[in-house]
mmCIF file of C-alpha atoms in Angstrom:
data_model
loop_
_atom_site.group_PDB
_atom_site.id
_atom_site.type_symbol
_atom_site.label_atom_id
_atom_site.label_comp_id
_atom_site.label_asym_id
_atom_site.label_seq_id
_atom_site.Cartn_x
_atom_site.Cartn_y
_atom_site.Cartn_z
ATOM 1 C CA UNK A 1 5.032 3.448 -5.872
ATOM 2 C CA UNK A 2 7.594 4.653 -7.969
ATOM 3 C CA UNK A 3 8.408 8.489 -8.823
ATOM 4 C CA UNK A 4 7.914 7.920 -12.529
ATOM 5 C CA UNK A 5 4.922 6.503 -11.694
ATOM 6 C CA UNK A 6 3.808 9.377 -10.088
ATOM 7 C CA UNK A 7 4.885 11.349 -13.104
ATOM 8 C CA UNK A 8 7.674 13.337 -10.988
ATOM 9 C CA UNK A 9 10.064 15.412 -12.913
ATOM 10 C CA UNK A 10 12.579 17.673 -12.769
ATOM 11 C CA UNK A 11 12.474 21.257 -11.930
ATOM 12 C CA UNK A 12 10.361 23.350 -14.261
ATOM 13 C CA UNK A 13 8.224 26.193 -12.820
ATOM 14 C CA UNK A 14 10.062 26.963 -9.498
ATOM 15 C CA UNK A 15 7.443 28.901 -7.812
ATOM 16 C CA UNK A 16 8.996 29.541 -4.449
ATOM 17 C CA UNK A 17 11.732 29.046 -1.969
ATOM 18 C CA UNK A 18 11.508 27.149 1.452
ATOM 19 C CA UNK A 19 14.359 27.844 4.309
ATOM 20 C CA UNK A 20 15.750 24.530 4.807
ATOM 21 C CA UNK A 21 14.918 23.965 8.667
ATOM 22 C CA UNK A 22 18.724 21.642 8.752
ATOM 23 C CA UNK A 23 21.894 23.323 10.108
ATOM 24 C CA UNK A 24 24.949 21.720 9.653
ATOM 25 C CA UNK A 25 27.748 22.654 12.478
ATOM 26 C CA UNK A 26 31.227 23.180 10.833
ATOM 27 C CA UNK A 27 33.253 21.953 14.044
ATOM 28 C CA UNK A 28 36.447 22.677 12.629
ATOM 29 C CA UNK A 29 35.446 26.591 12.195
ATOM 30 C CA UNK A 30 33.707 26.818 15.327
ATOM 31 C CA UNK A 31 30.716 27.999 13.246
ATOM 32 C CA UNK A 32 27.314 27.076 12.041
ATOM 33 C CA UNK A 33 26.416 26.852 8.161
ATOM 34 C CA UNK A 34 23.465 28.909 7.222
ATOM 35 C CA UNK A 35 20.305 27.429 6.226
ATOM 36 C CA UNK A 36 19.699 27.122 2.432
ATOM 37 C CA UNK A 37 17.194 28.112 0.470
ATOM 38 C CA UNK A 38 15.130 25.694 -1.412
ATOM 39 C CA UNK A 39 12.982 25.342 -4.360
ATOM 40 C CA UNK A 40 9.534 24.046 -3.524
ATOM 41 C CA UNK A 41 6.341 23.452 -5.702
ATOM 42 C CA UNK A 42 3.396 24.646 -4.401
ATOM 43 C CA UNK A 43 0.217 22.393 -4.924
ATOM 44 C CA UNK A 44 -3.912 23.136 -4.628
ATOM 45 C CA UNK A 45 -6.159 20.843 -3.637
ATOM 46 C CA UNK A 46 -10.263 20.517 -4.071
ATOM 47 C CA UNK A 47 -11.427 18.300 -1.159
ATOM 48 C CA UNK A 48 -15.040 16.599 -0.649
ATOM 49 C CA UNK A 49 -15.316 14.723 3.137
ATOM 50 C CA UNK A 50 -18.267 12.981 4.813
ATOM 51 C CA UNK A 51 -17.459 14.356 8.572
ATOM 52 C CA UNK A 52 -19.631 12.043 10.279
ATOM 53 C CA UNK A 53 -16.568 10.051 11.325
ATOM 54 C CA UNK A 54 -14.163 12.595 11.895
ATOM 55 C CA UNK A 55 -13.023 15.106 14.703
ATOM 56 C CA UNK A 56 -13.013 17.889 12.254
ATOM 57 C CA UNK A 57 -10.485 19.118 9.710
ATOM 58 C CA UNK A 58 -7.777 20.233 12.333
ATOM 59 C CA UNK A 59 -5.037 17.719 12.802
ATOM 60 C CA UNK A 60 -4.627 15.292 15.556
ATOM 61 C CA UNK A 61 -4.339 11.918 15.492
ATOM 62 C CA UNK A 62 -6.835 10.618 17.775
ATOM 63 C CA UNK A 63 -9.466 10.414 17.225
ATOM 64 C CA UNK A 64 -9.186 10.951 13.595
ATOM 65 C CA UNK A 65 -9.508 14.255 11.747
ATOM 66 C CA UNK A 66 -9.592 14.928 7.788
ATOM 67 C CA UNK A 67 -6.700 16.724 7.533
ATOM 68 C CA UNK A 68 -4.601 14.266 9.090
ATOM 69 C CA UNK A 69 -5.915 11.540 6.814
ATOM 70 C CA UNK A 70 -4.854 13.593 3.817
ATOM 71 C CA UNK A 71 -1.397 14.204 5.443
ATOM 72 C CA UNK A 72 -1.118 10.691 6.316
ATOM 73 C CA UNK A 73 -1.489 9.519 2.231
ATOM 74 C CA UNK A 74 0.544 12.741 1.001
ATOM 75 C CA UNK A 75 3.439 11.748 3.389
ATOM 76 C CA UNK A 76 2.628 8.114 2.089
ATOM 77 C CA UNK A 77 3.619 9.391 -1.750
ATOM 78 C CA UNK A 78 5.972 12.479 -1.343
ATOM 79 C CA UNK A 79 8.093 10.173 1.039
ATOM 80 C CA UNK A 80 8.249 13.621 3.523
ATOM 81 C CA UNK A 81 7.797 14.549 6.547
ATOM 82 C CA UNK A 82 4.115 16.081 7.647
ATOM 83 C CA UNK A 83 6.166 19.069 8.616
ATOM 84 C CA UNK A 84 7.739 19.536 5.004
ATOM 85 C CA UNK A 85 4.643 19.461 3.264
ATOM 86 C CA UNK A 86 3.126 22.253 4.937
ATOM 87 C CA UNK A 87 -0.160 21.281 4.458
ATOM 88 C CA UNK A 88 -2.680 24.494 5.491
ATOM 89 C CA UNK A 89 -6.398 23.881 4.995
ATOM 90 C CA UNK A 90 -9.288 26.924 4.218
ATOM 91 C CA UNK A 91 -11.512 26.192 6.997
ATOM 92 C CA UNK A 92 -11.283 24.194 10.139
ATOM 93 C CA UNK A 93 -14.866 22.707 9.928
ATOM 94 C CA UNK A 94 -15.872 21.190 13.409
ATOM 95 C CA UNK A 95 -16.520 17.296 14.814
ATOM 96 C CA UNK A 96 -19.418 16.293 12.365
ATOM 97 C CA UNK A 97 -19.503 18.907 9.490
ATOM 98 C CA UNK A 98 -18.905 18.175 6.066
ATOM 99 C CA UNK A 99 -17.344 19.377 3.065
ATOM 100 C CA UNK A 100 -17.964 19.442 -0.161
ATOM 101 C CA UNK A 101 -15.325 22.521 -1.476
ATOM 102 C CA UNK A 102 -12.659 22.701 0.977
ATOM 103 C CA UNK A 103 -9.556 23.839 -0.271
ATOM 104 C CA UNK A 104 -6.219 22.854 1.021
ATOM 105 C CA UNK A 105 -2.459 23.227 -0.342
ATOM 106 C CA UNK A 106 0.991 21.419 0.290
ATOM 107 C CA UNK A 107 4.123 21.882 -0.762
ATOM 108 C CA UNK A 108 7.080 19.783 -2.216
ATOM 109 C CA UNK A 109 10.620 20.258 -3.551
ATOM 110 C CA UNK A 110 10.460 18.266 -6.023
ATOM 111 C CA UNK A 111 8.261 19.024 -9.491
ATOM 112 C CA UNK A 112 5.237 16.701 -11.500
ATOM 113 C CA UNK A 113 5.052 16.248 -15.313
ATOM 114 C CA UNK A 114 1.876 14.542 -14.468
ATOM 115 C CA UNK A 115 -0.789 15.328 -11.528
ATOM 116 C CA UNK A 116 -3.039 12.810 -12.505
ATOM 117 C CA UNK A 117 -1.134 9.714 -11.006
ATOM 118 C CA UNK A 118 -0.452 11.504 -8.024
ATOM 119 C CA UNK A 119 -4.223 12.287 -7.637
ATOM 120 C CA UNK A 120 -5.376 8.662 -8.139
ATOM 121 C CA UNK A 121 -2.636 7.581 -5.755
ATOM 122 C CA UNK A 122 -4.549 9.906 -3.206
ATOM 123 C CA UNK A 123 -7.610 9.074 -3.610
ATOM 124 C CA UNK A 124 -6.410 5.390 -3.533
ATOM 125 C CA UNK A 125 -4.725 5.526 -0.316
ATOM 126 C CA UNK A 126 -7.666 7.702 1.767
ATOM 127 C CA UNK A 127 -10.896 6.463 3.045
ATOM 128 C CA UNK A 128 -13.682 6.691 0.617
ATOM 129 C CA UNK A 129 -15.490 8.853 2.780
ATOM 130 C CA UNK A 130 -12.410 11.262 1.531
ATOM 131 C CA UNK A 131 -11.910 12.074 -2.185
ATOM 132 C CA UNK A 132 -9.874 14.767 -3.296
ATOM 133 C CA UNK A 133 -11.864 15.806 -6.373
ATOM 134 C CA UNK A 134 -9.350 17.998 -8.090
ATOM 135 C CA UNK A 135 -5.237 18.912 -8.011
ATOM 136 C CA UNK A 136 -3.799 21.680 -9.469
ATOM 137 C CA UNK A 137 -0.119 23.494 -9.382
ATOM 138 C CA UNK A 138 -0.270 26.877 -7.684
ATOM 139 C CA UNK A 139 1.473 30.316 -7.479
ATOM 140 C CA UNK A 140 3.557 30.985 -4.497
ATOM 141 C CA UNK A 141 1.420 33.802 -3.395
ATOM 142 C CA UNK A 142 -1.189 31.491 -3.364
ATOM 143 C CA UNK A 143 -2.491 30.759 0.722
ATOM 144 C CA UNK A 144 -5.227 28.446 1.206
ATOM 145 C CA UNK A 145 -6.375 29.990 4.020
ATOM 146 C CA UNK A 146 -5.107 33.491 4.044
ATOM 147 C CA UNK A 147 -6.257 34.142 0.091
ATOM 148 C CA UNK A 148 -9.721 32.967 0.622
ATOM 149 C CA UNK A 149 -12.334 35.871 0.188
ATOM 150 C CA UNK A 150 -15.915 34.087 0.436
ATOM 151 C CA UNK A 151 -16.951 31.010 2.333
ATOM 152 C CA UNK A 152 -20.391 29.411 1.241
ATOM 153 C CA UNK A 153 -22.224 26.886 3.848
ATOM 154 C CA UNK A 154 -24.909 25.415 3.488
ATOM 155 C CA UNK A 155 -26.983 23.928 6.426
ATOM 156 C CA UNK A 156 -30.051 21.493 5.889
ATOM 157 C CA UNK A 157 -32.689 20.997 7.723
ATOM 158 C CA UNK A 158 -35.270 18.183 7.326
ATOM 159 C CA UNK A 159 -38.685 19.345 8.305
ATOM 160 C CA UNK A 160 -41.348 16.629 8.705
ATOM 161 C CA UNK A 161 -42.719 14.353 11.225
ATOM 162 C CA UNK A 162 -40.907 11.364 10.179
ATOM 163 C CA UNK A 163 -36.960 11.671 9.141
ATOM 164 C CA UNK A 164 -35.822 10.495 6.169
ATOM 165 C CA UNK A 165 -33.631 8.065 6.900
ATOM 166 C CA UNK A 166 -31.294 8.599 3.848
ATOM 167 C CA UNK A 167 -31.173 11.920 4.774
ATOM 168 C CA UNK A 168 -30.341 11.399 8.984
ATOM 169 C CA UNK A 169 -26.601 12.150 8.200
ATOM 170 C CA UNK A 170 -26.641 15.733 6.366
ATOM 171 C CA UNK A 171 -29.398 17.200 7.845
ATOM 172 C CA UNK A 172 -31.162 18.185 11.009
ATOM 173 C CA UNK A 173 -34.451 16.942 11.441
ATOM 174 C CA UNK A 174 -36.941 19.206 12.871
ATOM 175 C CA UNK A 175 -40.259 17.879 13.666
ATOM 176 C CA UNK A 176 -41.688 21.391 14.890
ATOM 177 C CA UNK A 177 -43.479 23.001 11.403
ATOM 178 C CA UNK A 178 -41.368 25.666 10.581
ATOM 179 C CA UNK A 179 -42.561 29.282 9.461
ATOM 180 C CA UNK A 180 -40.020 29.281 6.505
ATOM 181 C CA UNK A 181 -41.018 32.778 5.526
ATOM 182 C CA UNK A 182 -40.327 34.149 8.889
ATOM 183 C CA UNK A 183 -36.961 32.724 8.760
ATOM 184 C CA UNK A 184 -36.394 34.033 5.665
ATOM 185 C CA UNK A 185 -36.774 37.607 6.517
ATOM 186 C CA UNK A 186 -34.736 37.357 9.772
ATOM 187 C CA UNK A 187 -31.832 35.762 7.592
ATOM 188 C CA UNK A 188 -31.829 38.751 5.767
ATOM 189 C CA UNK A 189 -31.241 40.642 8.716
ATOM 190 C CA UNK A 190 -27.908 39.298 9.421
ATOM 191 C CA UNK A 191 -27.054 40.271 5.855
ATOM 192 C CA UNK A 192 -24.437 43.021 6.193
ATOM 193 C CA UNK A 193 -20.942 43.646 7.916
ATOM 194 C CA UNK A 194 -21.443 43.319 11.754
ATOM 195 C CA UNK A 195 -19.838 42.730 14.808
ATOM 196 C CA UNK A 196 -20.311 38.651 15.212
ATOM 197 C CA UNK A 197 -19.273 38.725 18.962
ATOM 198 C CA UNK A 198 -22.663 37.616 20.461
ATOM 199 C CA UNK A 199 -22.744 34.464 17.748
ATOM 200 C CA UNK A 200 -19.456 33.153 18.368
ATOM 201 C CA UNK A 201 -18.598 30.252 20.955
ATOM 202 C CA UNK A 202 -15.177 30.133 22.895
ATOM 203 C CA UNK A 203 -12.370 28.039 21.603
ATOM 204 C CA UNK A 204 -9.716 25.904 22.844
ATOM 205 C CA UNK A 205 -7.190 26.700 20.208
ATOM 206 C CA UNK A 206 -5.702 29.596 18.488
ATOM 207 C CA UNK A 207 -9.079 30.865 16.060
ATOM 208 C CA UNK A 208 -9.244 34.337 17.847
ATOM 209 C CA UNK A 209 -10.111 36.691 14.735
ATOM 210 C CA UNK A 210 -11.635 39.572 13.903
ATOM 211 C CA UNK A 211 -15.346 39.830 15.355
ATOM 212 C CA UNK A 212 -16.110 41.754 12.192
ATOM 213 C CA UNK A 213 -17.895 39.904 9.706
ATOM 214 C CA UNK A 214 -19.444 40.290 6.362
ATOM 215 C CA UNK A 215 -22.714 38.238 5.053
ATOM 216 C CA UNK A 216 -22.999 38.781 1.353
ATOM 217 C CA UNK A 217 -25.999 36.890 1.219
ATOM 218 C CA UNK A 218 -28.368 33.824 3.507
ATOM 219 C CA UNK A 219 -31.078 32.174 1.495
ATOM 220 C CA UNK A 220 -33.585 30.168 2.910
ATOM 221 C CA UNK A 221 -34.834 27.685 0.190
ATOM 222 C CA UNK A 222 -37.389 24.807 0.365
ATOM 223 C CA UNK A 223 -37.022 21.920 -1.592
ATOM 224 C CA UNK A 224 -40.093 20.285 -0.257
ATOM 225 C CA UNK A 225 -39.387 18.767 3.262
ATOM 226 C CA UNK A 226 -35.842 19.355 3.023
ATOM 227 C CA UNK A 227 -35.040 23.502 3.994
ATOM 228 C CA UNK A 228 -31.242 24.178 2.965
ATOM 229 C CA UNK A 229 -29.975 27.503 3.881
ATOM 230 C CA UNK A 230 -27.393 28.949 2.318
ATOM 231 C CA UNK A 231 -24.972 31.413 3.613
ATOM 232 C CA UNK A 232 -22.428 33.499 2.160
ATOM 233 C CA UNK A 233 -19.874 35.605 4.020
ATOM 234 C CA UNK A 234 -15.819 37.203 3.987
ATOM 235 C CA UNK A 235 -15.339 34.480 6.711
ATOM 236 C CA UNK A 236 -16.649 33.101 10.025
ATOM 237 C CA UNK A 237 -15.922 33.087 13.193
ATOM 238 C CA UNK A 238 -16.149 29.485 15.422
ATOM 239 C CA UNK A 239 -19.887 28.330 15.916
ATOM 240 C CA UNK A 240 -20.838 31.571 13.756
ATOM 241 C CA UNK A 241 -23.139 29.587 10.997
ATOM 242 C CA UNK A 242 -24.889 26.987 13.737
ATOM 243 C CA UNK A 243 -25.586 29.830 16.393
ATOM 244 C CA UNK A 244 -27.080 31.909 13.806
ATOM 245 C CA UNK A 245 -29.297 28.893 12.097
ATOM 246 C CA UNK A 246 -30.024 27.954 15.420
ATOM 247 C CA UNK A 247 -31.694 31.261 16.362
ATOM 248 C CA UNK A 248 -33.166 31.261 12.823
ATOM 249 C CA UNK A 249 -34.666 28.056 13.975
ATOM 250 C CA UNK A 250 -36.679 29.154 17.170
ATOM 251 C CA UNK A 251 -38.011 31.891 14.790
ATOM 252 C CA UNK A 252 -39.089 29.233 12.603
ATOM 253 C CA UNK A 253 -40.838 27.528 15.791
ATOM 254 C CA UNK A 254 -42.482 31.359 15.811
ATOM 255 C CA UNK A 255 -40.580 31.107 19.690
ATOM 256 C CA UNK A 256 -39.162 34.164 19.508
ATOM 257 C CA UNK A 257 -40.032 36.968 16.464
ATOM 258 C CA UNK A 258 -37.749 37.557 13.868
ATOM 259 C CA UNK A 259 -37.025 41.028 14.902
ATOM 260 C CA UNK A 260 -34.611 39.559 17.923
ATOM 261 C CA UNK A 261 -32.054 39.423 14.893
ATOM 262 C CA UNK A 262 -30.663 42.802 15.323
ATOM 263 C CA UNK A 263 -31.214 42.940 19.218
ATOM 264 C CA UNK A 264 -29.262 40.641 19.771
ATOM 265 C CA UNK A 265 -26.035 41.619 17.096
ATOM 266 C CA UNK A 266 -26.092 44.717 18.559
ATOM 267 C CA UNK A 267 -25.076 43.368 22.218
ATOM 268 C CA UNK A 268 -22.246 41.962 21.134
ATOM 269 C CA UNK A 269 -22.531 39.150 23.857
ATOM 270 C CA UNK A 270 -22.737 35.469 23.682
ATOM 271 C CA UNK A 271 -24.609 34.936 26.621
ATOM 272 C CA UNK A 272 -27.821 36.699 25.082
ATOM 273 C CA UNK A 273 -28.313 34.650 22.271
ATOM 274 C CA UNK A 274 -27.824 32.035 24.592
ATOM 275 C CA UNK A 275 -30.990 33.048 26.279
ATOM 276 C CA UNK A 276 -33.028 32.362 23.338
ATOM 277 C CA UNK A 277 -30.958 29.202 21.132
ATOM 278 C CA UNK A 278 -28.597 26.385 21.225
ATOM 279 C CA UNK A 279 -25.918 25.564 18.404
ATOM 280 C CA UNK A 280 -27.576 24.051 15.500
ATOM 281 C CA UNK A 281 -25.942 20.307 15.213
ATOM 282 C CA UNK A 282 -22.759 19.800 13.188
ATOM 283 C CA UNK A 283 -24.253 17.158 11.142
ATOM 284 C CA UNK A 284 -26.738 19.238 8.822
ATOM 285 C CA UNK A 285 -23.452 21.660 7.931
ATOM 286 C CA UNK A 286 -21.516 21.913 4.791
ATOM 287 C CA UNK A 287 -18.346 23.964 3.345
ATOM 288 C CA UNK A 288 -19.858 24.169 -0.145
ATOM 289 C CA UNK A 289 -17.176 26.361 -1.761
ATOM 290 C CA UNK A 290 -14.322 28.561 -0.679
ATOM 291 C CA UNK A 291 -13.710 31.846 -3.161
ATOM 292 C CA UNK A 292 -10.207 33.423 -4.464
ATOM 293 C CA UNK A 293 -9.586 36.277 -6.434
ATOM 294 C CA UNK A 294 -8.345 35.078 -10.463
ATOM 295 C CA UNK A 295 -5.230 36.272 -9.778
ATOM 296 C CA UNK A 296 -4.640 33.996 -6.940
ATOM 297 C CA UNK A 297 -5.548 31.028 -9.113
ATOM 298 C CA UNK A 298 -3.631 31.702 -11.841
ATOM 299 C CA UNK A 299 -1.605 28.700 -12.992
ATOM 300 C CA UNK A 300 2.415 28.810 -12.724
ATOM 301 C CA UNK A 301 4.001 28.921 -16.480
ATOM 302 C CA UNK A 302 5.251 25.442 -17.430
ATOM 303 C CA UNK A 303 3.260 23.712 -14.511
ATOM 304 C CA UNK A 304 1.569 20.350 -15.106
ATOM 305 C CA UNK A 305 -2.081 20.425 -16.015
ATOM 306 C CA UNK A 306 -5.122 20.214 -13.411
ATOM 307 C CA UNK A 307 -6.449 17.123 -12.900
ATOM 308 C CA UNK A 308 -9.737 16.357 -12.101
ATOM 309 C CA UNK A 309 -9.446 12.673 -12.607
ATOM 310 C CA UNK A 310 -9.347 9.872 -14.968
ATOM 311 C CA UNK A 311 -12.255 8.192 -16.675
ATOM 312 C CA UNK A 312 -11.582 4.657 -17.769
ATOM 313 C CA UNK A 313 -13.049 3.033 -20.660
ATOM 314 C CA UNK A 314 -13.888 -0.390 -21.767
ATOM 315 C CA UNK A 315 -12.711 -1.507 -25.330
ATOM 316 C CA UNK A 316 -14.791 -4.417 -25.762
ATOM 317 C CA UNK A 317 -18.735 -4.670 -24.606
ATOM 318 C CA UNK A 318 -18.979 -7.558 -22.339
ATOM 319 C CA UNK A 319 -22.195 -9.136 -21.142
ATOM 320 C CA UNK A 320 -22.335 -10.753 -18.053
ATOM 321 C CA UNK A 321 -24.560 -13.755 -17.614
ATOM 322 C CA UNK A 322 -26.294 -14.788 -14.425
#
């Protein structure tokens, strides 16, 4: 596809500079030419995903994750290398969970007059269980991960004695009746800033944060079978949301009283909740929406505007006959 296709342009809002990672040795001097600092463009992106068939967000190649599908079409139409775009995700949701607002930015050294060809290309090249449902230009001080404030998930839960089979992909299906009013009040409970430690599981890669955690809000809502809970927090630790809906579950079972809650915060170890509850499966999880302050989503003057895709339109009614 060409560039003007794409509706790339030149420079016009530079909002940022890039250390070109190319030295080039001056023999003849005995001496190395400094790297050069480069404009760059830095882009936002709204992502929805299906994670059913994916090893997460995080890349690697095999088996598949989301993130390295999106790099894979971005490389496809910037014609750069993964490394160039530096491509940084909000939240590295686990084998299984889905996504509905993840938020992810790249970056490019080249402007757009246009973002809505470059979107379409996108969602033309990835999977359809992969749309990217918006693209905007962004400040430089904008981080994907590091500006984010809030994280909202929502977890479902499908509680009869038959699943709905429509439903078997997005939510977990408990045939025990749940007390829904007990969990409610021990969800509140976690409401608060607190030490996460006992509801975190150990990881094999780099996500060691701070243990500290703050739950603005978890709502337990019924929407006839179907229980979707709905938590709210600064950020959360690896596991956090499925060890805590899975203790909120054995309450529901009336296993263990809702009271526990607090006990077991306040050991600050793992292996107690572990006593009592298993990690809720991935597969009833969901990244609903990730939350910046204004300022950090203010447009760049002179950038392209967002696009949130095309709708196409047909000039003449046509009936089809069968």
């Amino acid at each position: 596809m060409s560039c003007a296709a794409l509706g790339l342009s030149s420079p016009s809002f530079p909002n940022g500079h890039l250390s070109s990672a190319n030295s080039t040795s001056v023999e003849d001097l005995g001496m190395v030419k400094p790297s050069v600092a480069l404009p760059h463009y830095k882009w936002r992106l709204l992502i929805a995903y299906d994670g059913t068939h994916y090893a997460g967000w995080q890349f690697q190649v095999s088996p598949p994750t989301v993130q390295c599908m999106v790099e894979k079409a971005l490389v496809q139409i910037t014609k750069l290398e993964r490394e160039d775009l530096h491509f940084v995700g909000a939240s590295r949701t686990d084998t299984g969970v889905h996504a509905w607002g993840q938020v992810a930015h790249f970056v490019t050294p080249f402007n757009y007059d246009s973002l809505e060809n470059i979107h379409a290309a996108l969602n033309g090249l990835l999977p359809s269980d992969i749309r990217v449902r918006e693209m905007s230009a962004a400040i430089p001080e904008f981080h994907a991960r590091f500006s984010a404030k809030r994280k909202v998930y929502h977890y479902k839960i499908y509680n009869d004695s038959i699943m709905d089979p429509f439903q078997r992909h997005y939510a977990y299906h408990s045939v025990y009746k749940l007390n829904t009013a007990a969990m409610r009040e021990a969800a509140k409970k976690f409401i608060g800033k607190h030490d996460f430690s006992a509801f975190v599981n150990a990881s094999r890669n780099d996500r060691v944060p701070d243990p500290v955690k703050t739950i603005f809000r978890f709502d337990v809502i019924e929407m006839g079978a179907l229980l979707q809970l709905e938590v709210e927090g600064s950020g959360f630790l690896y596991r956090q949301v499925r060890n805590m809906v899975a203790l909120l579950l054995q309450i529901g079972r009336e296993v263990v009283p809702g009271d526990i809650v607090p006990k077991i915060l306040a050991t600050g170890d793992r292996k107690e909740l572990a006593k009592y509850a298993l990690s809720a499966p991935p597969h009833g999880l969901c990244l609903v929406a990730v939350k910046y302050k204004e300022e950090h989503l203010l447009l760049p003057l002179g950038c392209p505007s967002t696009s949130s895709g095309r709708h196409h339109t047909v000039r003449k009614c046509k009936l089809f006959f069968y």
